[in-house]
mmCIF file of C-alpha atoms in Angstrom:
data_model
loop_
_atom_site.group_PDB
_atom_site.id
_atom_site.type_symbol
_atom_site.label_atom_id
_atom_site.label_comp_id
_atom_site.label_asym_id
_atom_site.label_seq_id
_atom_site.Cartn_x
_atom_site.Cartn_y
_atom_site.Cartn_z
ATOM 1 C CA MET A 1409 23.417 -5.162 -76.951
ATOM 2 C CA SER A 1410 21.233 -2.432 -75.584
ATOM 3 C CA THR A 1411 22.967 0.499 -73.929
ATOM 4 C CA ASP A 1412 19.816 1.695 -72.123
ATOM 5 C CA PRO A 1413 20.298 1.740 -68.358
ATOM 6 C CA SER A 1414 18.418 -0.973 -66.486
ATOM 7 C CA PRO A 1415 15.222 0.278 -64.952
ATOM 8 C CA SER A 1416 15.778 1.223 -61.342
ATOM 9 C CA GLU A 1417 13.733 -0.374 -58.599
ATOM 10 C CA PRO A 1418 10.919 1.800 -57.296
ATOM 11 C CA GLU A 1419 11.908 3.723 -54.232
ATOM 12 C CA VAL A 1420 10.115 2.835 -51.027
ATOM 13 C CA GLU A 1421 8.711 5.903 -49.392
ATOM 14 C CA PRO A 1422 9.315 6.117 -45.666
ATOM 15 C CA SER A 1423 6.321 5.723 -43.409
ATOM 16 C CA ALA A 1424 4.638 9.025 -42.740
ATOM 17 C CA GLU A 1425 3.795 7.979 -39.181
ATOM 18 C CA PRO A 1426 6.489 8.091 -36.477
ATOM 19 C CA PRO A 1427 7.357 4.872 -34.614
ATOM 20 C CA GLU A 1428 5.509 6.113 -31.552
ATOM 21 C CA GLN A 1429 2.313 6.538 -33.536
ATOM 22 C CA GLU A 1430 2.665 3.110 -35.104
ATOM 23 C CA ALA A 1431 3.147 1.591 -31.648
ATOM 24 C CA ALA A 1432 0.083 3.450 -30.406
ATOM 25 C CA ASP A 1433 -1.961 2.055 -33.303
ATOM 26 C CA GLU A 1434 -0.991 -1.482 -32.338
ATOM 27 C CA GLY A 1435 -2.159 -1.035 -28.750
ATOM 28 C CA ALA A 1436 -2.918 1.638 -26.184
ATOM 29 C CA PRO A 1437 0.223 2.988 -24.497
ATOM 30 C CA LEU A 1438 0.775 1.931 -20.898
ATOM 31 C CA PRO A 1439 0.109 4.469 -18.132
ATOM 32 C CA LYS A 1440 3.041 6.081 -16.369
ATOM 33 C CA ARG A 1441 4.718 4.293 -13.500
ATOM 34 C CA ARG A 1442 3.216 5.139 -10.107
ATOM 35 C CA VAL A 1443 6.095 4.367 -7.740
ATOM 36 C CA TRP A 1444 5.997 7.855 -6.242
ATOM 37 C CA VAL A 1445 2.321 7.438 -5.288
ATOM 38 C CA VAL A 1446 3.137 4.367 -3.184
ATOM 39 C CA PHE A 1447 5.837 6.112 -1.189
ATOM 40 C CA ALA A 1448 3.954 9.412 -0.881
ATOM 41 C CA VAL A 1449 0.907 7.656 0.596
ATOM 42 C CA ALA A 1450 3.095 5.466 2.805
ATOM 43 C CA ALA A 1451 5.116 8.425 4.136
ATOM 44 C CA LEU A 1452 1.988 10.473 4.914
ATOM 45 C CA LEU A 1453 0.152 7.698 6.763
ATOM 46 C CA TRP A 1454 3.314 6.511 8.519
ATOM 47 C CA ALA A 1455 3.850 10.045 9.863
ATOM 48 C CA ILE A 1456 0.221 10.332 11.006
ATOM 49 C CA ASP A 1457 0.425 6.958 12.756
ATOM 50 C CA LEU A 1458 3.668 7.858 14.543
ATOM 51 C CA ILE A 1459 2.448 11.305 15.627
ATOM 52 C CA THR A 1460 -0.896 10.062 16.955
ATOM 53 C CA LYS A 1461 0.758 7.237 18.909
ATOM 54 C CA ASN A 1462 3.249 9.586 20.530
ATOM 55 C CA LEU A 1463 0.503 12.061 21.431
ATOM 56 C CA VAL A 1464 -1.776 9.524 23.085
ATOM 57 C CA VAL A 1465 1.124 7.887 24.959
ATOM 58 C CA ALA A 1466 2.169 11.290 26.316
ATOM 59 C CA ASP A 1467 -1.355 12.418 27.269
ATOM 60 C CA LEU A 1468 -3.461 9.329 27.954
ATOM 61 C CA GLU A 1469 -1.331 6.406 29.103
ATOM 62 C CA GLY A 1470 -2.458 5.204 32.520
ATOM 63 C CA LYS A 1471 -5.642 7.283 32.375
ATOM 64 C CA GLU A 1472 -9.301 6.444 31.930
ATOM 65 C CA PRO A 1473 -10.675 6.125 28.353
ATOM 66 C CA LYS A 1474 -11.475 9.527 26.858
ATOM 67 C CA PRO A 1475 -14.718 9.664 24.812
ATOM 68 C CA ILE A 1476 -14.854 11.778 21.650
ATOM 69 C CA LEU A 1477 -17.477 12.252 18.941
ATOM 70 C CA GLY A 1478 -20.244 11.782 21.465
ATOM 71 C CA GLY A 1479 -18.925 8.421 22.638
ATOM 72 C CA LEU A 1480 -18.575 6.955 19.152
ATOM 73 C CA ILE A 1481 -14.835 6.669 19.763
ATOM 74 C CA TYR A 1482 -12.924 6.187 23.017
ATOM 75 C CA LEU A 1483 -9.221 6.999 23.202
ATOM 76 C CA GLN A 1484 -7.139 4.847 25.524
ATOM 77 C CA VAL A 1485 -3.625 3.444 25.381
ATOM 78 C CA ILE A 1486 -3.191 -0.323 25.131
ATOM 79 C CA ARG A 1487 0.187 -2.005 24.563
ATOM 80 C CA ASN A 1488 -0.438 -4.844 22.129
ATOM 81 C CA PRO A 1489 2.142 -7.653 21.733
ATOM 82 C CA GLY A 1490 0.061 -9.295 18.997
ATOM 83 C CA ALA A 1491 -1.068 -8.476 15.476
ATOM 84 C CA ALA A 1492 -3.747 -6.048 14.309
ATOM 85 C CA PHE A 1493 -6.836 -5.969 16.541
ATOM 86 C CA SER A 1494 -4.908 -7.833 19.295
ATOM 87 C CA MET A 1495 -4.674 -11.110 17.372
ATOM 88 C CA ALA A 1496 -1.744 -13.584 17.629
ATOM 89 C CA THR A 1497 -0.676 -12.326 21.057
ATOM 90 C CA GLY A 1498 2.695 -13.717 22.103
ATOM 91 C CA MET A 1499 4.122 -13.961 18.560
ATOM 92 C CA THR A 1500 5.668 -10.487 18.460
ATOM 93 C CA TRP A 1501 9.000 -11.410 16.841
ATOM 94 C CA VAL A 1502 7.300 -13.588 14.207
ATOM 95 C CA LEU A 1503 4.924 -10.740 13.340
ATOM 96 C CA ALA A 1504 7.878 -8.369 13.059
ATOM 97 C CA LEU A 1505 9.564 -10.679 10.542
ATOM 98 C CA VAL A 1506 6.307 -10.986 8.587
ATOM 99 C CA ALA A 1507 6.007 -7.195 8.480
ATOM 100 C CA ILE A 1508 9.572 -6.923 7.160
ATOM 101 C CA GLY A 1509 8.694 -9.416 4.423
ATOM 102 C CA VAL A 1510 5.590 -7.403 3.497
ATOM 103 C CA VAL A 1511 7.625 -4.198 3.235
ATOM 104 C CA ILE A 1512 10.215 -5.856 0.979
ATOM 105 C CA ALA A 1513 7.508 -7.369 -1.250
ATOM 106 C CA ILE A 1514 5.718 -4.039 -1.700
ATOM 107 C CA VAL A 1515 8.942 -2.191 -2.500
ATOM 108 C CA TRP A 1516 9.808 -4.866 -5.091
ATOM 109 C CA ILE A 1517 6.424 -4.832 -6.847
ATOM 110 C CA SER A 1518 6.137 -1.031 -6.754
ATOM 111 C CA ARG A 1519 8.718 -0.737 -9.546
ATOM 112 C CA ARG A 1520 6.157 -2.140 -12.010
ATOM 113 C CA LEU A 1521 3.087 -0.304 -10.735
ATOM 114 C CA ARG A 1522 1.130 1.708 -13.285
ATOM 115 C CA SER A 1523 -2.286 1.723 -11.589
ATOM 116 C CA VAL A 1524 -3.078 4.659 -9.278
ATOM 117 C CA GLY A 1525 -5.594 2.549 -7.344
ATOM 118 C CA TRP A 1526 -3.082 -0.230 -6.744
ATOM 119 C CA ALA A 1527 -0.435 2.338 -5.799
ATOM 120 C CA ILE A 1528 -2.725 3.870 -3.168
ATOM 121 C CA GLY A 1529 -3.721 0.461 -1.820
ATOM 122 C CA LEU A 1530 -0.139 -0.775 -1.548
ATOM 123 C CA GLY A 1531 0.936 2.572 -0.080
ATOM 124 C CA LEU A 1532 -1.653 2.185 2.683
ATOM 125 C CA VAL A 1533 -0.549 -1.385 3.428
ATOM 126 C CA LEU A 1534 3.102 -0.284 3.416
ATOM 127 C CA ALA A 1535 2.309 2.558 5.841
ATOM 128 C CA GLY A 1536 0.514 0.185 8.192
ATOM 129 C CA ALA A 1537 3.297 -2.379 8.105
ATOM 130 C CA LEU A 1538 5.951 0.298 8.731
ATOM 131 C CA GLY A 1539 3.912 1.953 11.479
ATOM 132 C CA ASN A 1540 3.520 -1.178 13.580
ATOM 133 C CA LEU A 1541 7.020 -2.377 12.682
ATOM 134 C CA THR A 1542 8.404 0.883 14.097
ATOM 135 C CA ASP A 1543 6.733 0.073 17.418
ATOM 136 C CA ARG A 1544 8.120 -3.472 17.392
ATOM 137 C CA PHE A 1545 11.659 -2.157 16.945
ATOM 138 C CA PHE A 1546 11.688 0.913 19.187
ATOM 139 C CA ARG A 1547 9.177 0.358 21.990
ATOM 140 C CA GLU A 1548 9.443 -1.765 25.093
ATOM 141 C CA PRO A 1549 10.436 -4.481 25.821
ATOM 142 C CA GLY A 1550 12.991 -4.363 22.976
ATOM 143 C CA PRO A 1551 13.792 -4.787 19.251
ATOM 144 C CA LEU A 1552 11.515 -7.253 17.425
ATOM 145 C CA ARG A 1553 9.606 -7.672 20.703
ATOM 146 C CA GLY A 1554 8.207 -4.178 21.150
ATOM 147 C CA HIS A 1555 4.508 -3.831 21.903
ATOM 148 C CA VAL A 1556 2.373 -1.891 19.427
ATOM 149 C CA VAL A 1557 0.454 1.121 20.726
ATOM 150 C CA ASP A 1558 -3.297 0.762 20.102
ATOM 151 C CA PHE A 1559 -5.566 3.597 21.167
ATOM 152 C CA ILE A 1560 -8.878 3.640 19.249
ATOM 153 C CA SER A 1561 -11.803 1.807 20.843
ATOM 154 C CA ALA A 1562 -14.956 2.102 18.748
ATOM 155 C CA PHE A 1563 -18.470 2.317 20.265
ATOM 156 C CA ALA A 1564 -17.376 1.423 23.823
ATOM 157 C CA PRO A 1565 -14.250 1.640 26.008
ATOM 158 C CA ASN A 1566 -11.827 -1.221 26.669
ATOM 159 C CA GLY A 1567 -12.565 -2.846 23.308
ATOM 160 C CA GLU A 1568 -16.029 -3.913 24.460
ATOM 161 C CA GLY A 1569 -17.716 -2.771 21.241
ATOM 162 C CA PHE A 1570 -14.907 -3.531 18.803
ATOM 163 C CA ALA A 1571 -11.225 -4.466 19.020
ATOM 164 C CA ILE A 1572 -8.879 -1.622 19.945
ATOM 165 C CA PHE A 1573 -6.715 -0.533 17.002
ATOM 166 C CA ASN A 1574 -4.554 2.299 15.634
ATOM 167 C CA ILE A 1575 -4.035 4.272 12.410
ATOM 168 C CA ALA A 1576 -1.625 1.648 11.033
ATOM 169 C CA ASP A 1577 -4.203 -1.120 11.480
ATOM 170 C CA SER A 1578 -6.796 1.006 9.685
ATOM 171 C CA ALA A 1579 -4.397 1.701 6.803
ATOM 172 C CA ILE A 1580 -3.709 -2.019 6.361
ATOM 173 C CA CYS A 1581 -7.423 -2.876 6.300
ATOM 174 C CA VAL A 1582 -8.417 -0.061 3.909
ATOM 175 C CA GLY A 1583 -5.456 -0.735 1.602
ATOM 176 C CA GLY A 1584 -6.132 -4.468 1.563
ATOM 177 C CA ALA A 1585 -9.820 -3.921 0.844
ATOM 178 C CA LEU A 1586 -8.970 -1.569 -2.037
ATOM 179 C CA ILE A 1587 -6.586 -4.101 -3.585
ATOM 180 C CA VAL A 1588 -9.194 -6.882 -3.315
ATOM 181 C CA LEU A 1589 -11.822 -4.623 -4.912
ATOM 182 C CA LEU A 1590 -9.525 -3.732 -7.815
ATOM 183 C CA SER A 1591 -8.735 -7.422 -8.334
ATOM 184 C CA LEU A 1592 -12.442 -8.294 -8.418
ATOM 185 C CA LEU A 1593 -13.001 -5.524 -10.971
ATOM 186 C CA GLY A 1594 -10.232 -6.957 -13.150
ATOM 187 C CA LYS A 1595 -7.882 -4.000 -12.677
ATOM 188 C CA ASP A 1596 -4.255 -5.166 -12.702
ATOM 189 C CA TYR A 1597 -1.355 -3.450 -10.973
ATOM 190 C CA ASP A 1598 0.343 -2.732 -14.325
ATOM 191 C CA GLY A 1599 -2.535 -0.482 -15.422
ATOM 192 C CA THR A 1600 -4.196 -3.043 -17.685
ATOM 193 C CA SER A 1601 -7.555 -4.749 -17.321
ATOM 194 C CA SER A 1602 -7.792 -8.530 -17.176
ATOM 195 C CA ARG A 1603 -11.415 -8.306 -18.370
ATOM 196 C CA GLY A 1604 -10.276 -6.527 -21.511
ATOM 197 C CA LYS A 1605 -7.671 -9.216 -22.111
ATOM 198 C CA LYS A 1606 -10.309 -11.946 -21.802
ATOM 199 C CA LYS A 1607 -12.565 -10.203 -24.355
ATOM 200 C CA GLU A 1608 -9.721 -9.919 -26.855
ATOM 201 C CA SER A 1609 -8.799 -13.584 -26.501
ATOM 202 C CA ALA A 1610 -12.431 -14.740 -26.815
#
């Protein structure tokens, strides 16, 4: 019987690359979460909307439209019981509940946001929803029935050139348009591109 020791199994050398590098080789790392962008944009625009409404109510309510920018814009206070641009008049409490639902949905989805563009767009929509919702809770005639303060009349007074609106309405429209544009370009809210995914699967 041989007394020579049995040959040992060859040792497996550890991988020279760290796990992070190996993960990066398998696919590009995801961008950082952008929750703070949503709430920073929302807070800024919400504050601007609230300040401008309070200023025009204090200075212009009950007065004639005030032209600025050579008559491109007229400032006048209108109490709007409807939705943006004076639509859905008479459904104030329903619109308030819809706005609450929009706020909750944006807060929920913001936890998974990794796209700066989506974060800005949702922040603008959140600011607009909060701005008009604030009016519906705290202005006359009462909670969930409060009338929204509109004060920007473009091109002509009294909404003759375009519907009278406010900063919150503008934020909702710009944010919504940005989100639609990003969707058309294939940019997803999680920082990935749906076009890139389609190419890989093809």
